[in-house]
Every structure is written in structure tokens, then in C-alpha cells.
Coordinates of C-alpha atoms in Angstrom, one line a residue:
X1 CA -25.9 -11.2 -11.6
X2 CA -27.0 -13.5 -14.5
X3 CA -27.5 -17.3 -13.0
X4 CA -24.0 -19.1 -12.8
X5 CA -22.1 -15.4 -13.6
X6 CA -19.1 -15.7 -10.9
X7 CA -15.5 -14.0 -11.4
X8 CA -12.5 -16.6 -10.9
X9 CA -8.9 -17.0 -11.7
X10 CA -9.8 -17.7 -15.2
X11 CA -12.8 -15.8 -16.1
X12 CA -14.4 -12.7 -15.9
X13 CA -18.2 -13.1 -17.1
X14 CA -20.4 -10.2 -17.5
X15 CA -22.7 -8.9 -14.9
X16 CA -26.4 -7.2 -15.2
X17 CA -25.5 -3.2 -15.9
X18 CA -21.8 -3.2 -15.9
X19 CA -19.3 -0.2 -14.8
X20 CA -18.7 2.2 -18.1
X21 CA -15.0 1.6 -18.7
X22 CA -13.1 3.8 -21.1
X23 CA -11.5 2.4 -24.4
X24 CA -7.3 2.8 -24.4
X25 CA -7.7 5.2 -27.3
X26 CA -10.0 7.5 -24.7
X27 CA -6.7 7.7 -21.7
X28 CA -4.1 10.6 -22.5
X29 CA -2.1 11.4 -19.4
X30 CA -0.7 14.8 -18.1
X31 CA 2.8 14.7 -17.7
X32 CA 2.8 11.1 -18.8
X33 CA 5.4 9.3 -21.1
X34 CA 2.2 8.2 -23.7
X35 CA -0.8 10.0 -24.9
X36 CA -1.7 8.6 -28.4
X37 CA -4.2 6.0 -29.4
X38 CA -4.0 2.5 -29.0
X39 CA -1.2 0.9 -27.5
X40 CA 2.1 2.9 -27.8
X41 CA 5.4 0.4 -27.1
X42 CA 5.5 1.9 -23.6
X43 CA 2.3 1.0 -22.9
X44 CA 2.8 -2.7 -24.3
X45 CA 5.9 -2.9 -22.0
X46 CA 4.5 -2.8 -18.7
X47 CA 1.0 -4.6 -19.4
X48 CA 2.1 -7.7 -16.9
X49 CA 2.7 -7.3 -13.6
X50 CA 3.0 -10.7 -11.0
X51 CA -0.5 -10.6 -9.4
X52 CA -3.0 -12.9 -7.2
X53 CA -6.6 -13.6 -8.0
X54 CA -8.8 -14.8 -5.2
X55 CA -12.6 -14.5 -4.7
X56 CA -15.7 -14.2 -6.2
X57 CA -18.2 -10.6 -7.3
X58 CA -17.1 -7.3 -7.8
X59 CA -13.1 -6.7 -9.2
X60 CA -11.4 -5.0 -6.1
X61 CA -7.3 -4.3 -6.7
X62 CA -4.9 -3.9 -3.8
X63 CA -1.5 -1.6 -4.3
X64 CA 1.0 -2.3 -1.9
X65 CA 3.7 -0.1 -0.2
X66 CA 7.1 0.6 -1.0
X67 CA 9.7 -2.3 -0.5
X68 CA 7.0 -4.4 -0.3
X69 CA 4.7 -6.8 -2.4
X70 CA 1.2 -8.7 -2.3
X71 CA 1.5 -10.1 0.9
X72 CA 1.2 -7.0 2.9
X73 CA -2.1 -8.0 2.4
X74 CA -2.5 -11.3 4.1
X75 CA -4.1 -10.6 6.7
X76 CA -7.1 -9.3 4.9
X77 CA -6.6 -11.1 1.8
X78 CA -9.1 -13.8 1.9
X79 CA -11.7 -11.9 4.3
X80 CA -12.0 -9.4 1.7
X81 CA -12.5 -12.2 -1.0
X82 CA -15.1 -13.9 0.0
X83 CA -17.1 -11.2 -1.0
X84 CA -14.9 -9.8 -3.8
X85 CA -12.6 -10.7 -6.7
X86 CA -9.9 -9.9 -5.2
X87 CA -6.8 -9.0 -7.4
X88 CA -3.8 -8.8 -5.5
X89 CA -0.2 -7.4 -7.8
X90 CA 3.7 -6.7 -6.8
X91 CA 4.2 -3.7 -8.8
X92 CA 7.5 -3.0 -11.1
X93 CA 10.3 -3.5 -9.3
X94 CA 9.2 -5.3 -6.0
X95 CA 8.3 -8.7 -5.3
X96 CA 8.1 -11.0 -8.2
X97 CA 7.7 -8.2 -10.7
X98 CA 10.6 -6.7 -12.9
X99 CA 11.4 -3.2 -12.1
X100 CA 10.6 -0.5 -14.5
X101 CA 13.7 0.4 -17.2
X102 CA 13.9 4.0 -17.3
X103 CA 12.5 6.4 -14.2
X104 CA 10.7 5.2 -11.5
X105 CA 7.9 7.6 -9.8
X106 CA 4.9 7.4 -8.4
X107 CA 3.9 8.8 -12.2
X108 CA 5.4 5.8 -13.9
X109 CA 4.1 2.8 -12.0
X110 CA 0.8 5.0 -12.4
X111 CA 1.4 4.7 -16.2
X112 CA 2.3 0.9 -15.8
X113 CA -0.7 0.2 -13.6
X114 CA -3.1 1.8 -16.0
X115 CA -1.3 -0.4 -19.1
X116 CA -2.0 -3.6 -16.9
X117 CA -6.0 -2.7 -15.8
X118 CA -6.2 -2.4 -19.6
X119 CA -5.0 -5.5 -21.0
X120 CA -7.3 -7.5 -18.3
X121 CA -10.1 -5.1 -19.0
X122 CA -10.5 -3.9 -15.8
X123 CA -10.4 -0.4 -16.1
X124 CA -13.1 1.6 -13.8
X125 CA -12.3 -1.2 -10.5
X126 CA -12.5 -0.5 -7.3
X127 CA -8.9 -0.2 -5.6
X128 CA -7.1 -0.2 -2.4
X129 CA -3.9 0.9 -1.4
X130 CA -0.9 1.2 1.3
X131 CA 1.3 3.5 2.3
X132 CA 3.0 4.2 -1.0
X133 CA 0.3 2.1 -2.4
X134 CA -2.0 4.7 -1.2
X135 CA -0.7 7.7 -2.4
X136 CA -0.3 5.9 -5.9
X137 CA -4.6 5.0 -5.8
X138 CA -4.7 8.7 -5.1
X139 CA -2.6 9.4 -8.4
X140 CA -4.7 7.5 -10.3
X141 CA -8.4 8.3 -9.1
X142 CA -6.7 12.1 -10.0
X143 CA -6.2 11.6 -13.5
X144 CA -9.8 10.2 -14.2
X145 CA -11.3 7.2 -16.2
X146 CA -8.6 4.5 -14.7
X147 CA -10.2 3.2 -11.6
X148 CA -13.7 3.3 -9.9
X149 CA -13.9 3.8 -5.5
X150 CA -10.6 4.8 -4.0
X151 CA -9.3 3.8 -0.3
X152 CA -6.3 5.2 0.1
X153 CA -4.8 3.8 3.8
X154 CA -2.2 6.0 5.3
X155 CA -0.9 8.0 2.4
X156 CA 2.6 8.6 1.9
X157 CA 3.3 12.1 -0.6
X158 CA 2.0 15.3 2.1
X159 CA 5.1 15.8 4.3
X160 CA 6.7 19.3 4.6
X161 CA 9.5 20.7 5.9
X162 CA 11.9 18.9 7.9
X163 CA 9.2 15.9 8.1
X164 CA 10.8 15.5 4.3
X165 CA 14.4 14.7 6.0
X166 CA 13.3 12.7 8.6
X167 CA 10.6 10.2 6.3
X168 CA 13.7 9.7 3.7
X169 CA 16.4 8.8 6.5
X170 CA 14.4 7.1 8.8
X171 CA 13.0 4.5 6.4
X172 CA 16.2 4.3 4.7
X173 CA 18.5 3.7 7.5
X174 CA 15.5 1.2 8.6
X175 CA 15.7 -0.8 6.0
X176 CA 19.1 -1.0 5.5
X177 CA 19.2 -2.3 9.1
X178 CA 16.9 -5.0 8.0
X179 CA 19.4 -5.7 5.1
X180 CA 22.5 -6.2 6.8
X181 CA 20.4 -8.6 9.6
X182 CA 18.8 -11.0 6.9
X183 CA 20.7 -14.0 8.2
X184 CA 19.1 -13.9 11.6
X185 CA 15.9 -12.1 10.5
X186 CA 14.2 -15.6 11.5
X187 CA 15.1 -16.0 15.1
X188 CA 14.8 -11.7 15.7
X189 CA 11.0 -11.8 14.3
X190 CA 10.3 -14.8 16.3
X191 CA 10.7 -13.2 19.5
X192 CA 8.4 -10.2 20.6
X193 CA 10.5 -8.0 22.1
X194 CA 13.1 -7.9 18.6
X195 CA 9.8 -8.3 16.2
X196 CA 8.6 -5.3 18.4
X197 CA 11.2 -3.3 18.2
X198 CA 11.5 -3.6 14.3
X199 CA 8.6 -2.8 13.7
X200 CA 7.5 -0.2 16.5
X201 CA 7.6 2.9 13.5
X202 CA 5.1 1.3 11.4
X203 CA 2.8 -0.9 14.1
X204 CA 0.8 0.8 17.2
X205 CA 1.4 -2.3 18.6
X206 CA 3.8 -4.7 16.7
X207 CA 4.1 -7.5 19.1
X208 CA 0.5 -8.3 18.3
X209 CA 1.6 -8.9 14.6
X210 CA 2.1 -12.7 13.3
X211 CA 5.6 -13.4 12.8
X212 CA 5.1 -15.0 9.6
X213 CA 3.6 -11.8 8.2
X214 CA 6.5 -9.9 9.7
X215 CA 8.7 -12.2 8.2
X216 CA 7.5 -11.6 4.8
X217 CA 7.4 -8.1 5.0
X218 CA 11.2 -8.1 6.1
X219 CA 12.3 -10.4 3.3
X220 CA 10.5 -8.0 0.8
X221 CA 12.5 -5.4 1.3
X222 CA 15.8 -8.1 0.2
X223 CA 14.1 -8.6 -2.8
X224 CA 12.9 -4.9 -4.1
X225 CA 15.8 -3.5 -6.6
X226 CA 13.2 -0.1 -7.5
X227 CA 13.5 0.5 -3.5
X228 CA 15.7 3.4 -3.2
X229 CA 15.1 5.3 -6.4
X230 CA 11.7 5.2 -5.5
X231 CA 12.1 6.1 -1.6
X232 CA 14.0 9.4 -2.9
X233 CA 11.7 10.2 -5.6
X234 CA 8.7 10.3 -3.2
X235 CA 10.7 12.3 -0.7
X236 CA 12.2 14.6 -3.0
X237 CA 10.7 14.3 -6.3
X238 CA 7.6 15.2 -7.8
X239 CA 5.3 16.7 -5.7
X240 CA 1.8 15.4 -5.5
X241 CA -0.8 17.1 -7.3
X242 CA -4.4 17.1 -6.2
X243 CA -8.0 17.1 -7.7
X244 CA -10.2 20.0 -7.1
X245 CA -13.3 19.8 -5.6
X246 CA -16.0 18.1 -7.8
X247 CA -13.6 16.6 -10.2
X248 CA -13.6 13.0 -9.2
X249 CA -16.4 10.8 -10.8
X250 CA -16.7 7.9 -7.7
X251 CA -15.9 7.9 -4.5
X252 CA -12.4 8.3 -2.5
X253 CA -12.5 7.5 1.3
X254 CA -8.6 8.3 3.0
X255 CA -8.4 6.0 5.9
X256 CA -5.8 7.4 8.8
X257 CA -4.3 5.7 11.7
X258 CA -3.9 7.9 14.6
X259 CA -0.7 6.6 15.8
X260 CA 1.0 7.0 12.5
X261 CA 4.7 7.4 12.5
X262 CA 5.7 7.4 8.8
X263 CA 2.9 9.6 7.8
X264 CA 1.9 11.5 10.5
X265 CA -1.7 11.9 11.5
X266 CA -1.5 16.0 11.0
X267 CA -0.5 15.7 7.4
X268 CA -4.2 14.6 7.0
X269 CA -5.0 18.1 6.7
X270 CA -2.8 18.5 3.4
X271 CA -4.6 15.5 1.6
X272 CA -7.8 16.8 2.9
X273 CA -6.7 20.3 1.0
X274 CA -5.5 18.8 -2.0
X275 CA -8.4 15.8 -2.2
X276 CA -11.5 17.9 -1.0
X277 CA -13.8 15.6 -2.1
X278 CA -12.3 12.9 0.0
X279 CA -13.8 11.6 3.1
X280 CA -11.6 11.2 6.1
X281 CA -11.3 7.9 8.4
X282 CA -9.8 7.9 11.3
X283 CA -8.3 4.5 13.0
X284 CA -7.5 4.4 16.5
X285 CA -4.9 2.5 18.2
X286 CA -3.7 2.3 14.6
X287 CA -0.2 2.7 13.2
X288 CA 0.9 2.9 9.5
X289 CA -0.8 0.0 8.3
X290 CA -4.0 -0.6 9.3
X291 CA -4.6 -3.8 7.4
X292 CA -2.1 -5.1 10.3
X293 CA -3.2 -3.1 12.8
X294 CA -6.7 -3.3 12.7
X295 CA -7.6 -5.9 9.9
X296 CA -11.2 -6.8 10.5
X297 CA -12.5 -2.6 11.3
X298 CA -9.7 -2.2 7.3
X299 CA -11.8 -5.0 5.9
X300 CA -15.0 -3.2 7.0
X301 CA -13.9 0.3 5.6
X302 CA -13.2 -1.5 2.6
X303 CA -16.5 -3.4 1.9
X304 CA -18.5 -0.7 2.7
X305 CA -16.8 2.1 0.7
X306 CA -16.8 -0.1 -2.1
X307 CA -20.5 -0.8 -1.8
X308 CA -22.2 1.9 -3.0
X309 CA -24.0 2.2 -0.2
X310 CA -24.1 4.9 2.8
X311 CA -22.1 4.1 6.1
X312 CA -21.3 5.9 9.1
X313 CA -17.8 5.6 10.6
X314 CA -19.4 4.3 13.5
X315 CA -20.4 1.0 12.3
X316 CA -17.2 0.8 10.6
X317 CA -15.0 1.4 13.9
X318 CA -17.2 -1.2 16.1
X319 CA -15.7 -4.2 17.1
X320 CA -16.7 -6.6 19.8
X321 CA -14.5 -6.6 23.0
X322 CA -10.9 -8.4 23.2
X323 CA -9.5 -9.8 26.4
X324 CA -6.6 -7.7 27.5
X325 CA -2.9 -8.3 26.9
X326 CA -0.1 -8.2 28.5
X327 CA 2.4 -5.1 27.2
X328 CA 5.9 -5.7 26.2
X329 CA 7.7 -4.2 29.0
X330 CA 9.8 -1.0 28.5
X331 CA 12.8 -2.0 29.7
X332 CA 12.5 -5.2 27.2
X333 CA 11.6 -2.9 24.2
X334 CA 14.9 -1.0 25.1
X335 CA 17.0 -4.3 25.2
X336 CA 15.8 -5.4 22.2
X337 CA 16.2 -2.2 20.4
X338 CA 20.5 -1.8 21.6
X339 CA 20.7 -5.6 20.5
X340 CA 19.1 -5.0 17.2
X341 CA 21.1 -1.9 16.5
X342 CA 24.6 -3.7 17.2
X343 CA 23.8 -7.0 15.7
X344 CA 23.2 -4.8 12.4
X345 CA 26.2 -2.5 13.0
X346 CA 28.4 -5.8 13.2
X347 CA 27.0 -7.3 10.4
X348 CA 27.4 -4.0 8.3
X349 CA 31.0 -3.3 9.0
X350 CA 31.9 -7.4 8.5
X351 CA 29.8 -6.5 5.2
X352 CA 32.5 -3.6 4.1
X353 CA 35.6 -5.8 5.2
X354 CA 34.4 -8.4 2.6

């Protein structure tokens, strides 16, 4: 890098044999709602998107997951930035970001994503995502020429069968329990046994969470208007399509936590089938969001995938030993869980009688 060269908040500066990045004129989607040159009024529409910008080197994006925004990322956040530019965005329709005005699919914020890497000139980065985050990085390393090395963490998109049921009412009925329990949303995350029992379907072990972070998380979901058209459309909408073997130009790294229980660890198999020319990560003791649940083995994954360079999983996985704690005890869990469940019940029928 060229002496004094460094990527900031304000400026992007050139670097010694920069990434090839496609001109806007070069991108025509399949399926897509623009495919002519230049920049079509669709494609001016969604260019800005809320976003953070912390770090220094190499452009690295993070996509978060549905219902959520930036600060999923937190815990990671500034790790990953001291050795990267680290662009962080809430995507239409969640956090501080407008939603999308007509149809919103994992298709369209694809299309609004790729309209915002543009206008910054960062087409070809490296990119991260979560959840629904991840299966969206997967959408766009599919259609070619939008972004560089792919880590997609915990996919959402490869359920079948009556898994399809179960995602859709699960997390909806979840979060509509978190809804209706916002005025005391403070005092239930403070304490372990309620934070663990909120969070037990996405955390292998949610009592070791921050509250803070948990907090934020919960509020999102308050605050995300594209929320439920975009929870049925990845149930029951499109269907993702994959990339055949040899297709993809840079590298694409699925990372899986084996104690998933929004995208279970067997549907692996499907994004393996659909991606072949992924590679496959597994985390243990890991639920749905590893940046959570393991944050310092996510931030390795990360850096190293992005690199360039070989790695072998087992470098990635090490980690140096952590004194035992103390589990939540069952009976607690189960406590917490009834008082949860009425408190929101109460607060939902008081909602109707208003």
C-alpha cells in the first residue's frame, strides 16, 4: 500500500494492484427489476442505505439478519476493524434505513445493495452476512461481478417440508412475543434466566450473551416495518437459486453452527448441493449466530477467508481454554419461560382491548 494510503470514514485511497470492479453499465440482473445501462431511476432510488464505517485496509461489508440492523455485529465489530474497513449497513426497511416501496425479497434488497456498492465504488468487496444476511451474500456472490469473498454464517433460504411451517411461525409468534413485552424488555433481558429463555432458539447458550447486545437486538425487531413481508417471502416465496459448480469467480466459505435452531444444521447439505463450490465450516457449541456465540473463532473465519490465503479449520476453531460456568438451571429456564409467555399474553390481550 502506497506510503500514507489508509481507508477511513472519509476516504477511500487507492491501493497497489486493486480488485477489478465492473462498471454499472457491465451489471444486468436475471429476474431483476433493471437491466439497462447506467443508472435506471430504480437503481438511483435505493443508492443510500444507513451504514457504519470503522477501520482501516481492505473494504469488508457486513449484512445483517432479518428484524435486525448493524448492531448484530457488535461484538465483532471493532475486532474485525482493526484490520479491515469495516462497513457496517441497516438494509431497507430495518434499523435506520427506509424500507423498500414496492416488493420486498431477498431479490430486491439484492438489487438495492448492488445500487449502494455502486455509488461508493465498492463493487468486488469482501462481505459477510447473518442469518438472512447470509442467504442474501449468497444471492449476490450468485449473480457475479457484485462482490468479492463470501461468508455466509448460518444461512436462512434451504428448509423443506414442514421445516417451512415451523421457521415462518416460530420466528413470527417469537417476535411478536417480543412486541407486545417492549415495556419491560429492560428488566426481562437483565436477568439470565428471562434473557435465556428469549433467546434459547437462536443462542447455544444465551445466558453468556451481554444484555446490552440482547437489548438491541430486541428493540430492532420494534423498529423493522419490512419485517413480516420479508419473514413470509423467505418462507414462502422465491426459492433460492444456486450457482453451479465452477461459476463463482472468488471464494465462498458457509460457516454452520451445530446447535442451530432456526436453520438447522442438516439443511447444510442443500446449500452444499446448490453452492458446490462452497466450503463448509462447522461451529461447535454454536447456535444461529455465531458472531454471538462464538465471536473471536467468527472473527477468525472471517480474516482468514478474506485473506487470500490457505487455512485449515483447525486453526480457525482453536481457542485457548475458558474457566467453566455455572449452567442456568432447568427448572429456572422453565420458570422463566411460563413467566415470559404470560407476561406477553397479558400484555397482548390488554393490547386488543385498547
Amino acid at each position: 500500500m502506497p506510503a500514507g494510503c489508509r481507508y477511513n470514514l472519509a476516504v477511500a485511497c487507492a491501493v497497489e494492484q486493486p480488485r477489478a470492479r465492473p462498471m454499472p453499465n457491465q451489471l444486468g440482473w436475471r429476474g431483476s427489476g433493471w437491466q439497462v445501462a447506467g443508472y435506471p431511476p430504480f437503481f438511483k432510488k435505493y443508492m443510500d442505505m444507513h451504514y457504519i464505517r470503522r477501520g482501516a485496509g481492505q473494504p469488508l461489508l457486513l449484512l445483517h439478519g432479518i428484524g435486525s440492523n448493524w448492531r448484530s455485529w457488535q461484538l465483532i465489530l471493532d475486532d474485525l476493524a482493526i484490520e479491515r474497513d469495516v462497513i457496517a449497513v441497516d438494509l431497507p426497511g430495518f434499523g435506520d434505513t427506509p424500507p423498500l416501496a414496492g416488493p420486498v425479497s431477498i431479490s430486491t434488497l439484492a438489487d438495492a445493495v448492488t445500487a449502494f456498492l455502486t455509488k461508493h465504488d465498492l463493487l468486488g468487496i469482501d462481505v459477510v452476512g447473518s442469518s438472512m444476511g447470509a442467504r442474501l451474500v449468497l444471492e449476490l456472490a450468485r449473480r457475479g461481478g457484485v462482490v468479492g469473498t463470501v461468508v455466509s454464517l448460518n444461512p436462512g433460504g434451504f428448509w423443506q417440508g414442514l421445516e417451512i411451517p415451523v421457521f415462518y411461525h416460530s420466528v413470527s409468534l417469537s417476535v411478536k412475543l417480543v412486541r407486545a413485552i417492549q415495556p419491560v424488555l429492560p428488566a426481562l433481558v437483565g436477568n439470565v434466566v428471562s434473557r435465556t429463555v428469549l433467546m434459547a432458539q437462536f443462542s447455544a447458550h444465551p445466558w453468556k450473551i451481554p444484555a446490552h447486545v440482547v437489548l438491541d437486538e430486541l428493540r430492532s425487531y420494534n423498529h423493522a416495518p419490512s419485517f413480516e413481508e420479508l419473514l413470509r417471502s423467505l418462507a414462502y416465496g422465491e426459492v433460492q437459486q444456486g450457482a453451479p459448480r465452477g461459476s463463482l469467480t472468488a471464494p465462498l466459505v458457509i460457516g454452520w453452527g451445530r446447535q442451530d435452531r432456526v436453520c438447522l444444521p442438516h439443511q447444510s447439505k442443500l446449500a452444499l448441493e446448490k453452492f458446490p463450490d462452497a466450503r463448509l465450516y462447522w461451529f461447535d457449541d454454536c447456535g444461529h449466530l455465531p458472531q454471538w456465540d462464538q465471536p473471536a473463532e467468527t472473527i477468525r473465519l472471517i480474516l482468514a477467508a478474506t485473506s487470500g490465503q490457505p487455512f485449515r479449520d483447525a486453526d480457525i476453531a482453536k481457542a485457548a481454554p475458558t474457566p467453566a460456568k455455572k449452567p442456568v438451571p432447568h427448572l429456572a429456564v422453565v420458570a422463566g419461560l411460563a413467566a415470559v409467555v404470560a407476561g406477553g399474553i397479558w400484555l397482548l390481550r390488554n393490547t386488543k382491548r385498547k
